[in-house]
PDB file of C-alpha atoms in Angstrom:
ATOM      1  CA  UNK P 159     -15.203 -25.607  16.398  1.00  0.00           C
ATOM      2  CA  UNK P 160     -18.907 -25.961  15.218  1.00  0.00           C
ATOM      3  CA  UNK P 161     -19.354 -27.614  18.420  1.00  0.00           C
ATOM      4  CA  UNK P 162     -17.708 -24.979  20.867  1.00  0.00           C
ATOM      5  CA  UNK P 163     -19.608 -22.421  18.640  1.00  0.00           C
ATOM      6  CA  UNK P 164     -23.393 -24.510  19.561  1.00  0.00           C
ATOM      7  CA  UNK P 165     -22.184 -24.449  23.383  1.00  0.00           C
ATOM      8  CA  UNK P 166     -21.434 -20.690  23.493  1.00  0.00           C
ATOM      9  CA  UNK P 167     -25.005 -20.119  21.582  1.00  0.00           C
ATOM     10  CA  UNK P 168     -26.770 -22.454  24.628  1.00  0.00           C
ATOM     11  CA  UNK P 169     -24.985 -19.868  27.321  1.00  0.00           C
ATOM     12  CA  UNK P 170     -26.679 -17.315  25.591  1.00  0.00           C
ATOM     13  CA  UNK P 171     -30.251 -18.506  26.036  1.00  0.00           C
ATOM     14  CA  UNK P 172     -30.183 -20.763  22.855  1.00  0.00           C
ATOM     15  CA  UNK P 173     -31.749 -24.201  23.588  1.00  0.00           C
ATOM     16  CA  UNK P 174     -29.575 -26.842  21.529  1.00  0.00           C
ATOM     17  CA  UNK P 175     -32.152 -27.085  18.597  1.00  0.00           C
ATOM     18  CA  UNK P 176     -31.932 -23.362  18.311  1.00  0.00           C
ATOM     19  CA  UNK P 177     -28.002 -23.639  17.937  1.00  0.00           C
ATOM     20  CA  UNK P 178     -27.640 -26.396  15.637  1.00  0.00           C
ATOM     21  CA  UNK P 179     -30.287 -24.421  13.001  1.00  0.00           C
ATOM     22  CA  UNK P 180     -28.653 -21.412  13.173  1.00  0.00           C
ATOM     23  CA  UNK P 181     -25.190 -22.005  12.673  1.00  0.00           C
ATOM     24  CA  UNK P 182     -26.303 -24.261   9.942  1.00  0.00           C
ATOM     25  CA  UNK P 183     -28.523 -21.873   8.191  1.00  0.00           C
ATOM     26  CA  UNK P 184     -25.477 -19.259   9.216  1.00  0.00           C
ATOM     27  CA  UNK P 185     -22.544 -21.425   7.501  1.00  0.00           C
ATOM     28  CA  UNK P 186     -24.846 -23.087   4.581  1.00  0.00           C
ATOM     29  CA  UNK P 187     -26.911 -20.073   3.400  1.00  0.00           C
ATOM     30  CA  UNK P 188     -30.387 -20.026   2.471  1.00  0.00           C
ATOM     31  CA  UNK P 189     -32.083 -23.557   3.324  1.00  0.00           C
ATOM     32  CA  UNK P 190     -35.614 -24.780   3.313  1.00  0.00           C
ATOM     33  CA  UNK P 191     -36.718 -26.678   6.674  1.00  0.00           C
ATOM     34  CA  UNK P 192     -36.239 -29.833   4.868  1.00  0.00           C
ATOM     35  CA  UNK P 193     -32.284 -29.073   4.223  1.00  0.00           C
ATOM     36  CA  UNK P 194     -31.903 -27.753   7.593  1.00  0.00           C
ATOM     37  CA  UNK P 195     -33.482 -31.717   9.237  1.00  0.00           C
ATOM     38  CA  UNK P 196     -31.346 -32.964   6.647  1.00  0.00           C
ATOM     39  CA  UNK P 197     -28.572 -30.612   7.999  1.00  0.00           C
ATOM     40  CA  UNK P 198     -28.508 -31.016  11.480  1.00  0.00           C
ATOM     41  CA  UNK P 199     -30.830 -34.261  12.166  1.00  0.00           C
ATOM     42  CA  UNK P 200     -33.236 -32.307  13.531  1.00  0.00           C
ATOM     43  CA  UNK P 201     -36.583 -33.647  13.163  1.00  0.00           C
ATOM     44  CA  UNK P 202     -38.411 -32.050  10.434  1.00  0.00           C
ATOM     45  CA  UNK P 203     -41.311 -31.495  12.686  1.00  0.00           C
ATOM     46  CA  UNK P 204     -39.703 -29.979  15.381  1.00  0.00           C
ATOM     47  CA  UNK P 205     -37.345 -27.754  12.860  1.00  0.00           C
ATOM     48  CA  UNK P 206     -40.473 -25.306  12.239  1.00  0.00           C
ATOM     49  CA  UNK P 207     -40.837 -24.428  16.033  1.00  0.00           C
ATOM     50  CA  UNK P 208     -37.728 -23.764  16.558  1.00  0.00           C
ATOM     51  CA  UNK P 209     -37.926 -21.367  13.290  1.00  0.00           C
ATOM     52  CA  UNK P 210     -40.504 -19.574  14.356  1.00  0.00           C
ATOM     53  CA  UNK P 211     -38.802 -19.259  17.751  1.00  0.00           C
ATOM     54  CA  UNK P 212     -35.617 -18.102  16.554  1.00  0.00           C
ATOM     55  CA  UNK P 213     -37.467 -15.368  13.950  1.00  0.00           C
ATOM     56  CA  UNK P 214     -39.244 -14.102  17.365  1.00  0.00           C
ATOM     57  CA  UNK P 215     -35.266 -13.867  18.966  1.00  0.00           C
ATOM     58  CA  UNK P 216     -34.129 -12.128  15.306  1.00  0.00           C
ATOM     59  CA  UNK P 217     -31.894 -14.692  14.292  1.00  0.00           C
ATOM     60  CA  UNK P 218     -33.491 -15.986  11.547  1.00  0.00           C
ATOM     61  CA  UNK P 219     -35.248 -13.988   8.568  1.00  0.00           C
ATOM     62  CA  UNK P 220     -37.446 -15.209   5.560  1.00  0.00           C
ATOM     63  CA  UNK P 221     -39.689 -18.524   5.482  1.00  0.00           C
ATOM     64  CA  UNK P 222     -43.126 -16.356   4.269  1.00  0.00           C
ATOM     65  CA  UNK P 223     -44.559 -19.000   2.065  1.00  0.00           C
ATOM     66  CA  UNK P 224     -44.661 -23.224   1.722  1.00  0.00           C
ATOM     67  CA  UNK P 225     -41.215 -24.169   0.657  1.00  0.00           C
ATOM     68  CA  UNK P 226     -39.517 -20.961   1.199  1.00  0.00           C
ATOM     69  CA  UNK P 227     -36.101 -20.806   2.459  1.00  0.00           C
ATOM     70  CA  UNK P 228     -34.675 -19.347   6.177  1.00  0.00           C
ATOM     71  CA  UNK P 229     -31.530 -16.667   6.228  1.00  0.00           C
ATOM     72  CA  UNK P 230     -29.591 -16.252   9.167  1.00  0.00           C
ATOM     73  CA  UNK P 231     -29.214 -12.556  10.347  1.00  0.00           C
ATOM     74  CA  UNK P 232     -25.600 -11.645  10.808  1.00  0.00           C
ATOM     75  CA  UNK P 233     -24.034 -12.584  14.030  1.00  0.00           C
ATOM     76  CA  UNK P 234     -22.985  -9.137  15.127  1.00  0.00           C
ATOM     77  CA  UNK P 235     -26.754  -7.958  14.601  1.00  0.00           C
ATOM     78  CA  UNK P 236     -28.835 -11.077  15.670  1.00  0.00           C
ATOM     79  CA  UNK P 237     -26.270 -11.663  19.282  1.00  0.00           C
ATOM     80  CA  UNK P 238     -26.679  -7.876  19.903  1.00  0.00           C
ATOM     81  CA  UNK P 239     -30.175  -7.761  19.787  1.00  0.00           C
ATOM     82  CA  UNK P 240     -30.250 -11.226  21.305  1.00  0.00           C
ATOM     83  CA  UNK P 241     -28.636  -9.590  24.376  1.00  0.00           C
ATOM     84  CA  UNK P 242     -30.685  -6.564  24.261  1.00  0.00           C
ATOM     85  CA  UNK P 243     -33.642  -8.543  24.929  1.00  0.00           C
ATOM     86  CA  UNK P 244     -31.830 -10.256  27.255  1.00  0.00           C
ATOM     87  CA  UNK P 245     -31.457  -7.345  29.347  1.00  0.00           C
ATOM     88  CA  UNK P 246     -34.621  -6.118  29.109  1.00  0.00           C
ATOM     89  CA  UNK P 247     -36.529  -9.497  30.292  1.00  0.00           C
ATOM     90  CA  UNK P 248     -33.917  -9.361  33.384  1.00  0.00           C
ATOM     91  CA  UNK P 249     -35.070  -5.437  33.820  1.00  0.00           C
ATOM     92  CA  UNK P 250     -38.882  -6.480  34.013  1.00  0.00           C
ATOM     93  CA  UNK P 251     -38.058  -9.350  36.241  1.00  0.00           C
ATOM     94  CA  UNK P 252     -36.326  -7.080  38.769  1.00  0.00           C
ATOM     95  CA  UNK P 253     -38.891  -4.783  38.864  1.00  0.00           C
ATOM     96  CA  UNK P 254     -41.503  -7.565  39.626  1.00  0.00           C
ATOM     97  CA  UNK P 255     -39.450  -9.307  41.702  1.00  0.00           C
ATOM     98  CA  UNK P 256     -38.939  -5.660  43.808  1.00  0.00           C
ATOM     99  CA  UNK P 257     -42.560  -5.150  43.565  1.00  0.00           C
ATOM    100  CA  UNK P 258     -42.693  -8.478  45.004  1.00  0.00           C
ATOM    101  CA  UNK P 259     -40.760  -8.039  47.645  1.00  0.00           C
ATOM    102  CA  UNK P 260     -42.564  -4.610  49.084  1.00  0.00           C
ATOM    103  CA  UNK P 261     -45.902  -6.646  48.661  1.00  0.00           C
ATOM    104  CA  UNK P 262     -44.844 -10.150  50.218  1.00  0.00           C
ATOM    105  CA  UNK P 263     -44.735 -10.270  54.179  1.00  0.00           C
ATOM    106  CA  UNK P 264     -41.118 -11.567  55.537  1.00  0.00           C
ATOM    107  CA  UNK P 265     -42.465 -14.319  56.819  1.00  0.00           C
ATOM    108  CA  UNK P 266     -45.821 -16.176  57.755  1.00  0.00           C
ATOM    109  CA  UNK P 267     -46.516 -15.559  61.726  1.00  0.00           C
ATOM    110  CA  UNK P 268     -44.309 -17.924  63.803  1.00  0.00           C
ATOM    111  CA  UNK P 269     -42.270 -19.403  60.972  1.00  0.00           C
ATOM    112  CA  UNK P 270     -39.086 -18.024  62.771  1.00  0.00           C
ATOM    113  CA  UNK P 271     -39.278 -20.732  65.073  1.00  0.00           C
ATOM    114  CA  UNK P 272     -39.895 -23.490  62.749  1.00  0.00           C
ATOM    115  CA  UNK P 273     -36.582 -22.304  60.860  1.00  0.00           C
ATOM    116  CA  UNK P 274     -34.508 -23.474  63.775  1.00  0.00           C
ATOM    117  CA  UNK P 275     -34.526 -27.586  63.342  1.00  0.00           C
ATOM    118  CA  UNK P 276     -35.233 -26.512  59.123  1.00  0.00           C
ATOM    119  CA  UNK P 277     -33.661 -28.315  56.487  1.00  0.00           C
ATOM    120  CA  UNK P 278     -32.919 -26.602  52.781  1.00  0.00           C
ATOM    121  CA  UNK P 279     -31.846 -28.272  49.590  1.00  0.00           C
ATOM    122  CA  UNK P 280     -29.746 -25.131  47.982  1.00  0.00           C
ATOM    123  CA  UNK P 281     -29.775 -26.381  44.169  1.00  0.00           C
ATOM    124  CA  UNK P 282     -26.571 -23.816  42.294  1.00  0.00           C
ATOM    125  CA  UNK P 283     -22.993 -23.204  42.692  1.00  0.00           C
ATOM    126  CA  UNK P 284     -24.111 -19.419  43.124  1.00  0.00           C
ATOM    127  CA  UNK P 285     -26.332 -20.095  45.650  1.00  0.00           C
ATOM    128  CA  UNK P 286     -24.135 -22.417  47.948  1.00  0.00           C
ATOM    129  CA  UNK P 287     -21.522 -19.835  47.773  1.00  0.00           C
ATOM    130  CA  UNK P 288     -24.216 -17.398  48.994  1.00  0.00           C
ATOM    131  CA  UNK P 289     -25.085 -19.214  51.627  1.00  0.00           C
ATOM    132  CA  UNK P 290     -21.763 -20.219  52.643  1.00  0.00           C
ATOM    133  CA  UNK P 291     -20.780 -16.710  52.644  1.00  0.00           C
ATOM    134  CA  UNK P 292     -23.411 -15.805  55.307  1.00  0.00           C
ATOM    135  CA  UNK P 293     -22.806 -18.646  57.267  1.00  0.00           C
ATOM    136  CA  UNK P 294     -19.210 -17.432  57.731  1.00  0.00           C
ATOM    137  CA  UNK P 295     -20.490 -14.074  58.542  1.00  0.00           C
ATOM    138  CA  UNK P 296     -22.757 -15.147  61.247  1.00  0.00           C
ATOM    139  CA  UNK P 297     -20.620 -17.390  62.622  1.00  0.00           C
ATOM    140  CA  UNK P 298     -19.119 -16.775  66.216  1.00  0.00           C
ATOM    141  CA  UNK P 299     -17.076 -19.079  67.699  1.00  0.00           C
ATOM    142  CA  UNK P 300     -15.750 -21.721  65.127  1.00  0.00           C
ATOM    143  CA  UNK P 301     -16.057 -23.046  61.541  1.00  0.00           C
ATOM    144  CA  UNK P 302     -15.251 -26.984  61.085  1.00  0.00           C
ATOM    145  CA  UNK P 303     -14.800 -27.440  56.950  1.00  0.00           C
ATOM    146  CA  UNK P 304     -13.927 -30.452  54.885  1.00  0.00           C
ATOM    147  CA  UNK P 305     -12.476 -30.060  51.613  1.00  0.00           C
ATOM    148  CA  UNK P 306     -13.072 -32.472  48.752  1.00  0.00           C
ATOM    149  CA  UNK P 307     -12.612 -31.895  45.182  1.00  0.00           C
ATOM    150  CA  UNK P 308     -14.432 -30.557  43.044  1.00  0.00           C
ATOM    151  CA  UNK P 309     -13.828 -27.008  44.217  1.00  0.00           C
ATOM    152  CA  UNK P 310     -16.582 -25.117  43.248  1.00  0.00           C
ATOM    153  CA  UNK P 311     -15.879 -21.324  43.360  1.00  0.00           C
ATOM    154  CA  UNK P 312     -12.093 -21.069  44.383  1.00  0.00           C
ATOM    155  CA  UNK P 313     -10.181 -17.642  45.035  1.00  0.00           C
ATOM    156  CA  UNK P 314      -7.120 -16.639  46.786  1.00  0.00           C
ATOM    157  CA  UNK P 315      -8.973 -15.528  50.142  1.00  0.00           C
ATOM    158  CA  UNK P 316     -12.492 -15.734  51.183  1.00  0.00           C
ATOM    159  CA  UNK P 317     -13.368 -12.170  52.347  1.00  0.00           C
ATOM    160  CA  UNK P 318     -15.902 -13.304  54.751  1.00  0.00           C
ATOM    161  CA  UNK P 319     -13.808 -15.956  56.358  1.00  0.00           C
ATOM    162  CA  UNK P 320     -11.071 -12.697  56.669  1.00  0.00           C
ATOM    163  CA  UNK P 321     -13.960 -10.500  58.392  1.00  0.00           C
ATOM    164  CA  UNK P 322     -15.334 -13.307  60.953  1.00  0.00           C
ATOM    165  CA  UNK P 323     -11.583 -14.540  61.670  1.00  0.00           C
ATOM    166  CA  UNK P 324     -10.810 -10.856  62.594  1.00  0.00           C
ATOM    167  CA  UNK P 325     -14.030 -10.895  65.046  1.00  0.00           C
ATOM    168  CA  UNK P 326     -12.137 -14.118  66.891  1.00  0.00           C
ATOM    169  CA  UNK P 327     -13.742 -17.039  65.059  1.00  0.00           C
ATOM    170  CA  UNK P 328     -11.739 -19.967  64.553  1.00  0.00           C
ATOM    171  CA  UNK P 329     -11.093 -22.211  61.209  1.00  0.00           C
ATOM    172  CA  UNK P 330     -10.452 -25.573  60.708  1.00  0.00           C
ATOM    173  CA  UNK P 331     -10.151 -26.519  57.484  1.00  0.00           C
ATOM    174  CA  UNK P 332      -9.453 -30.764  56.767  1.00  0.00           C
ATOM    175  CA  UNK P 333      -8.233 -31.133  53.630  1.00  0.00           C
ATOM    176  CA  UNK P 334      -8.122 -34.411  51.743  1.00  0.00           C
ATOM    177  CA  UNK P 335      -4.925 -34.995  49.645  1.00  0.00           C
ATOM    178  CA  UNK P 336      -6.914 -35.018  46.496  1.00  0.00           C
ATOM    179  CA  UNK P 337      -8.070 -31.552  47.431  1.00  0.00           C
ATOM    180  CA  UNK P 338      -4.540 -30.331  47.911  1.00  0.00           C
ATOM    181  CA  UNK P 339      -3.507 -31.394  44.728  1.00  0.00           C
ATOM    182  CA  UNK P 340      -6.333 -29.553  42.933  1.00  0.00           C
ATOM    183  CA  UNK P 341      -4.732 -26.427  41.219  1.00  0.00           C
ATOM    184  CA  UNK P 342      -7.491 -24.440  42.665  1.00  0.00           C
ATOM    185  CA  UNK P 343      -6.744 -24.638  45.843  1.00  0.00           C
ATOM    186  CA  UNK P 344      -2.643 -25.527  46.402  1.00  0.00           C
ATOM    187  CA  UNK P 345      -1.722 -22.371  45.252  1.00  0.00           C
ATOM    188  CA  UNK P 346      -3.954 -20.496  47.747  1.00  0.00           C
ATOM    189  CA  UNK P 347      -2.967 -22.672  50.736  1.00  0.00           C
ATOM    190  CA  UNK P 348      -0.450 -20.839  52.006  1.00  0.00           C
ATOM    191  CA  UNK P 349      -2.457 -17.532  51.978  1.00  0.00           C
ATOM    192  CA  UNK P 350      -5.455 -19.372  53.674  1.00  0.00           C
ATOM    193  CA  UNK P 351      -2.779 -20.187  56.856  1.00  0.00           C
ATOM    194  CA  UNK P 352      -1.236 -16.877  56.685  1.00  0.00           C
ATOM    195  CA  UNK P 353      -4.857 -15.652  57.540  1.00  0.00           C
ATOM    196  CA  UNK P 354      -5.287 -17.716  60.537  1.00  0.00           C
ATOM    197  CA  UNK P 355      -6.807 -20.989  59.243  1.00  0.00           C
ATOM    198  CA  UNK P 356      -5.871 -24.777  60.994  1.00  0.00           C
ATOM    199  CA  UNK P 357      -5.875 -26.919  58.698  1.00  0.00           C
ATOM    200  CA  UNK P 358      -4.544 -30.577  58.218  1.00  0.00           C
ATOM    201  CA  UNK P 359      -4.483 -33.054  55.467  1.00  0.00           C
ATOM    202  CA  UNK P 360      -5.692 -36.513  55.553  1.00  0.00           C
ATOM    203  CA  UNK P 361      -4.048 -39.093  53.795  1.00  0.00           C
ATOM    204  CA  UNK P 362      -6.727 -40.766  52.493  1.00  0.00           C
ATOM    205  CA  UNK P 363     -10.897 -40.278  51.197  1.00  0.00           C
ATOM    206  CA  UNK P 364     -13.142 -38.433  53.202  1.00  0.00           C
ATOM    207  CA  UNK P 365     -16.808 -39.133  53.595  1.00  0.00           C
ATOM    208  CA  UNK P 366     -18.196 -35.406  52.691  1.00  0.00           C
ATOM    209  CA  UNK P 367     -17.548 -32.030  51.799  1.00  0.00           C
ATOM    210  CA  UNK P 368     -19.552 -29.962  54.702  1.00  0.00           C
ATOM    211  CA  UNK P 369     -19.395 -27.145  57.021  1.00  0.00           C
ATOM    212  CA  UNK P 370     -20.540 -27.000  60.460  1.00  0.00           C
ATOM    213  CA  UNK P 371     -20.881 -23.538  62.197  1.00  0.00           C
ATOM    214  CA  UNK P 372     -20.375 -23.363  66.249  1.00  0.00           C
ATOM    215  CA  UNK P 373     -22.257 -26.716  65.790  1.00  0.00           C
ATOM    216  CA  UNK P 374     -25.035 -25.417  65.579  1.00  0.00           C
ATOM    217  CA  UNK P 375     -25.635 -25.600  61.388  1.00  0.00           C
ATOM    218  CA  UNK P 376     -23.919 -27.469  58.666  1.00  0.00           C
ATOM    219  CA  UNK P 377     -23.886 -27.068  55.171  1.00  0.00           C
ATOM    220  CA  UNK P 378     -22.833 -30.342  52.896  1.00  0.00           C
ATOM    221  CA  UNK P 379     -22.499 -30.203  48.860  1.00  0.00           C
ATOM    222  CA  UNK P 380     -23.677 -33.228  47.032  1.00  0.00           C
ATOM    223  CA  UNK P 381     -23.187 -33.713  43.399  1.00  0.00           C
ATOM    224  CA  UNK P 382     -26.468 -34.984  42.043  1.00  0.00           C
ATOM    225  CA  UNK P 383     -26.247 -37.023  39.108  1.00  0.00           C
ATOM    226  CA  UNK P 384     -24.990 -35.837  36.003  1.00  0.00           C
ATOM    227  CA  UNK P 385     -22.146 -33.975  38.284  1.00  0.00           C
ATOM    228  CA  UNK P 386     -24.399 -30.837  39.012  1.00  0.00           C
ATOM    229  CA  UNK P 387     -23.693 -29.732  42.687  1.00  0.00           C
ATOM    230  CA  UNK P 388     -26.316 -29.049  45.519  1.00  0.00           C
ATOM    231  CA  UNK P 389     -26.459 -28.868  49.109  1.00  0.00           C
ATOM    232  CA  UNK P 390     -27.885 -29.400  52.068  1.00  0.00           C
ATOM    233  CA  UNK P 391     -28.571 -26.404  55.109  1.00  0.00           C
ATOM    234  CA  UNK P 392     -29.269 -28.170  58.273  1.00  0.00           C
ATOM    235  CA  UNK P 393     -30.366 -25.865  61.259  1.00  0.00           C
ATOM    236  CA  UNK P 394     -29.920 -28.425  63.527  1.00  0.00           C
ATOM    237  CA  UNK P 395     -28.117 -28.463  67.122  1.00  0.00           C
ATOM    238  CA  UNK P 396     -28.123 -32.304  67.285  1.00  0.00           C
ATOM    239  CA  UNK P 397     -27.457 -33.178  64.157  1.00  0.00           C
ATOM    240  CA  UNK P 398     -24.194 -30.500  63.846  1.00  0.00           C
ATOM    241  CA  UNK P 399     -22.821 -31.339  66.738  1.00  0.00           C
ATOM    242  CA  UNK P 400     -22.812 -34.954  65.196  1.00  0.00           C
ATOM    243  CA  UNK P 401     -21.117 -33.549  62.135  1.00  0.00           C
ATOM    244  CA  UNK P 402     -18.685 -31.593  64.624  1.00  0.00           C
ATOM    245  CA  UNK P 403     -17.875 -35.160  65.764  1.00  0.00           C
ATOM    246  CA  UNK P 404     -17.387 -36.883  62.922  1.00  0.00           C
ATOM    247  CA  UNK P 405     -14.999 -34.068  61.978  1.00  0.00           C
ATOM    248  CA  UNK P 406     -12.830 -34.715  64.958  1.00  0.00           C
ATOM    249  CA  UNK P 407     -12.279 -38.268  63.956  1.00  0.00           C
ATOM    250  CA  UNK P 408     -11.232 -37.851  60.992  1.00  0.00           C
ATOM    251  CA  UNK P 409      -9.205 -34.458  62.400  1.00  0.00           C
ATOM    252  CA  UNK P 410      -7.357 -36.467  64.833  1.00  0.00           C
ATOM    253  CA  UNK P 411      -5.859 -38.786  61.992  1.00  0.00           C
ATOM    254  CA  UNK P 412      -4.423 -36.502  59.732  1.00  0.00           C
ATOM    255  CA  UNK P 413      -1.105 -34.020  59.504  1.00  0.00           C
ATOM    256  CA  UNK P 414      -1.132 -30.047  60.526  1.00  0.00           C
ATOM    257  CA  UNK P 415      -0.279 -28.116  57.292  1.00  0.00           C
ATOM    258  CA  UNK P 416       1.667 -25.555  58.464  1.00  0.00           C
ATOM    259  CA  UNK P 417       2.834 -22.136  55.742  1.00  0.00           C
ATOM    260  CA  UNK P 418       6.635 -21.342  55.633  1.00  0.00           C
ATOM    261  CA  UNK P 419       7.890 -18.505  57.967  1.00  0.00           C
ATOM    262  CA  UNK P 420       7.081 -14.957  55.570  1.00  0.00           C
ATOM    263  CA  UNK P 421       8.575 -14.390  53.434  1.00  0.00           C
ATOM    264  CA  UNK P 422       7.491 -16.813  52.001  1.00  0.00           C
ATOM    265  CA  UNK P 423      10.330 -19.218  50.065  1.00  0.00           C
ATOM    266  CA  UNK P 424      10.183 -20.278  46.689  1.00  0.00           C
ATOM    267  CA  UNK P 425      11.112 -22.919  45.320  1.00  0.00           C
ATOM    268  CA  UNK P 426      12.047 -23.383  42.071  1.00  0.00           C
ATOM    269  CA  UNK P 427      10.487 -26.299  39.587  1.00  0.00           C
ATOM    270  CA  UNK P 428      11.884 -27.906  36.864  1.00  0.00           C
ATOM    271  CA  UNK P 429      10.345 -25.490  34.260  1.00  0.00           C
ATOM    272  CA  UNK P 430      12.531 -22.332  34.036  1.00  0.00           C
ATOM    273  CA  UNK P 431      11.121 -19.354  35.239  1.00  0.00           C
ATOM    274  CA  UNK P 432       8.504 -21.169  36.690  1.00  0.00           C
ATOM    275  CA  UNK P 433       8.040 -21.626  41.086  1.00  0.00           C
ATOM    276  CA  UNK P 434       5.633 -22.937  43.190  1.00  0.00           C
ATOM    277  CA  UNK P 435       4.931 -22.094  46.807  1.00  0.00           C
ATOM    278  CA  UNK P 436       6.134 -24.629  49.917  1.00  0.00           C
ATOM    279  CA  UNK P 437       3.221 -25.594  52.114  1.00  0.00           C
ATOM    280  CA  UNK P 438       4.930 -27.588  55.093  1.00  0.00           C
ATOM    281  CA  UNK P 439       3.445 -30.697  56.731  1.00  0.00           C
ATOM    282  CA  UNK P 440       4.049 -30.673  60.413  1.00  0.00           C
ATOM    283  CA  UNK P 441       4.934 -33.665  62.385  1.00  0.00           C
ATOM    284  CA  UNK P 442       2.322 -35.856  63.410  1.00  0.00           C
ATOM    285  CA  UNK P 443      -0.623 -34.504  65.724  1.00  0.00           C
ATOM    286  CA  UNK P 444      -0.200 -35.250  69.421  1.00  0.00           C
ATOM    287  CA  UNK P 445      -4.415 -36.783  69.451  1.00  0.00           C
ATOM    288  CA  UNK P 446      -4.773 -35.914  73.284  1.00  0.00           C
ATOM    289  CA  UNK P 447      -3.703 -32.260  72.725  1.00  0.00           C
ATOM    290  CA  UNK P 448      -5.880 -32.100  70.006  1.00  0.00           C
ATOM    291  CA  UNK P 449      -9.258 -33.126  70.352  1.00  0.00           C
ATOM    292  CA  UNK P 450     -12.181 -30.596  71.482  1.00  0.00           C
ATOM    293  CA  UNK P 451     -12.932 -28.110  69.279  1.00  0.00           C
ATOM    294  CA  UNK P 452     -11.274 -24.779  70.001  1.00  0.00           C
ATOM    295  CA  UNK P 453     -13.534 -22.275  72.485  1.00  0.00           C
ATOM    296  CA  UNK P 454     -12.722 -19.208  69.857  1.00  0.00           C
TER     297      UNK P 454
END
């Protein structure tokens, strides 16, 4: 529990010195900074830093003198002012970033050209699903995607992939069996083909998770080490149309998932009251009438 406690504190804004203190100051009561390194392991010369840092945050009082002891404020007072201030850093870095962005020219003269064979490293799972999401939208003809687990923001439909398969563009979606298993994405499957996605499943590992847009620009996660994800934008004819053909070979190989006929069937499990929806494999593709990627 302590330990669940520390990693809610870090989400906050805590760094992990700041956590362990507090919650030990918090649960012990009044300690010098000698208890508290003895307390949490902390080294004694790093525990009066962190002291002074969380009496600047107003989560710690006292600690006037040589030897006097530190109080932790009361959670409901020290998180809500820890969230105040919070809020009003993030208000002051709005404003500058606004001012920034009235002040700042788009772009340096000619640099629209040299975005066309660019390549971007895109470092958070908030970003990549920003950039994903605008790929979609600018996409005309056809989106190629391979799907490996981890999944990194799923949801039952993608409302950009709804709005540019409405304005005629085509998905293809190659799942690998892994991925199908993943709770986060079996139970949206069969909404995904309602809405006009191919997809198929390969039996077997696939090389990477990517996008390429009317092979023209792909997008491929990574997970860097320590399992963070990133990923690379490549504006790049050449190079997607590569990707595009990588993704027929592997394409080619696997089985057309195809959803029940609405409405959809369920089919009961073994747990009572429980069901889980019926996502059909098709019979084997026919390789000739498949290859080529669709003119939509």
């Amino acid at each position: 529990m302590f330990f669940n406690h520390r990693l809610k504190l870090e989400q906050l804004g805590l760094s992990s010195s700041e956590a362990q203190i507090y919650l030990a100051v918090l649960h012990q009561g009044s300690l010098a900074a000698r208890a508290i390194a003895s307390q949490t392991g902390i080294p004694r010369t790093a525990v009066y830093p962190t002291l002074s840092s969380l009496a600047e945050k107003g989560l710690i009082e006292g600690g006037l003198g040589h030897g006097s002891k530190f109080t932790a404020v009361a959670p409901e007072e020290a998180l809500r002012g820890l969230i105040s201030r919070e809020e009003q850093t993030l208000s002051e870095r709005q404003q500058i970033a606004k001012e920034l962005t009235e002040a700042l020219p788009a772009s340096a003269p000619g640099a629209e050209s040299a975005l066309d064979d660019s390549v971007q490293v895109v470092r958070t799972p908030q970003l990549i699903g920003e950039k994903l999401h605008r790929l979609q939208l600018e996409a005309t003809r056809l989106v190629e995607g391979i799907v490996k687990a981890p999944i990194l923001m799923p949801r039952p439909w993608n409302p950009a992939q709804r709005k540019a398969t409405e304005q005629g563009v085509h998905f293809k979606a190659l799942y690998e069996r892994a991925a199908i298993a993943d709770p986060k994405v079996g139970p949206y499957l069969e909404s995904w083909l309602a809405g006009g996605e191919e997809a198929r499943v390969y039996e077997g590992e696939l090389p990477y998770k990517l996008f390429v847009f009317d092979q023209e620009v792909v997008l491929s996660t990574l997970i860097r080490r320590g399992g963070h994800p990133a990923a690379l934008l490549v504006r790049h004819a050449p190079f997607a149309r590569s990707m595009s053909i990588l993704f027929e070979v592997f394409w080619n190989q696997a089985t057309p998932l195809t959803a029940p006929p609405a409405p959809a069937r369920k089919v009961r499990s073994g747990t009572k009251g429980q069901s889980r929806t019926r996502v059909t494999l098709a019979a084997p593709p026919n390789n000739e009438a498949h290859n080529g990627a669709s003119d939509r």
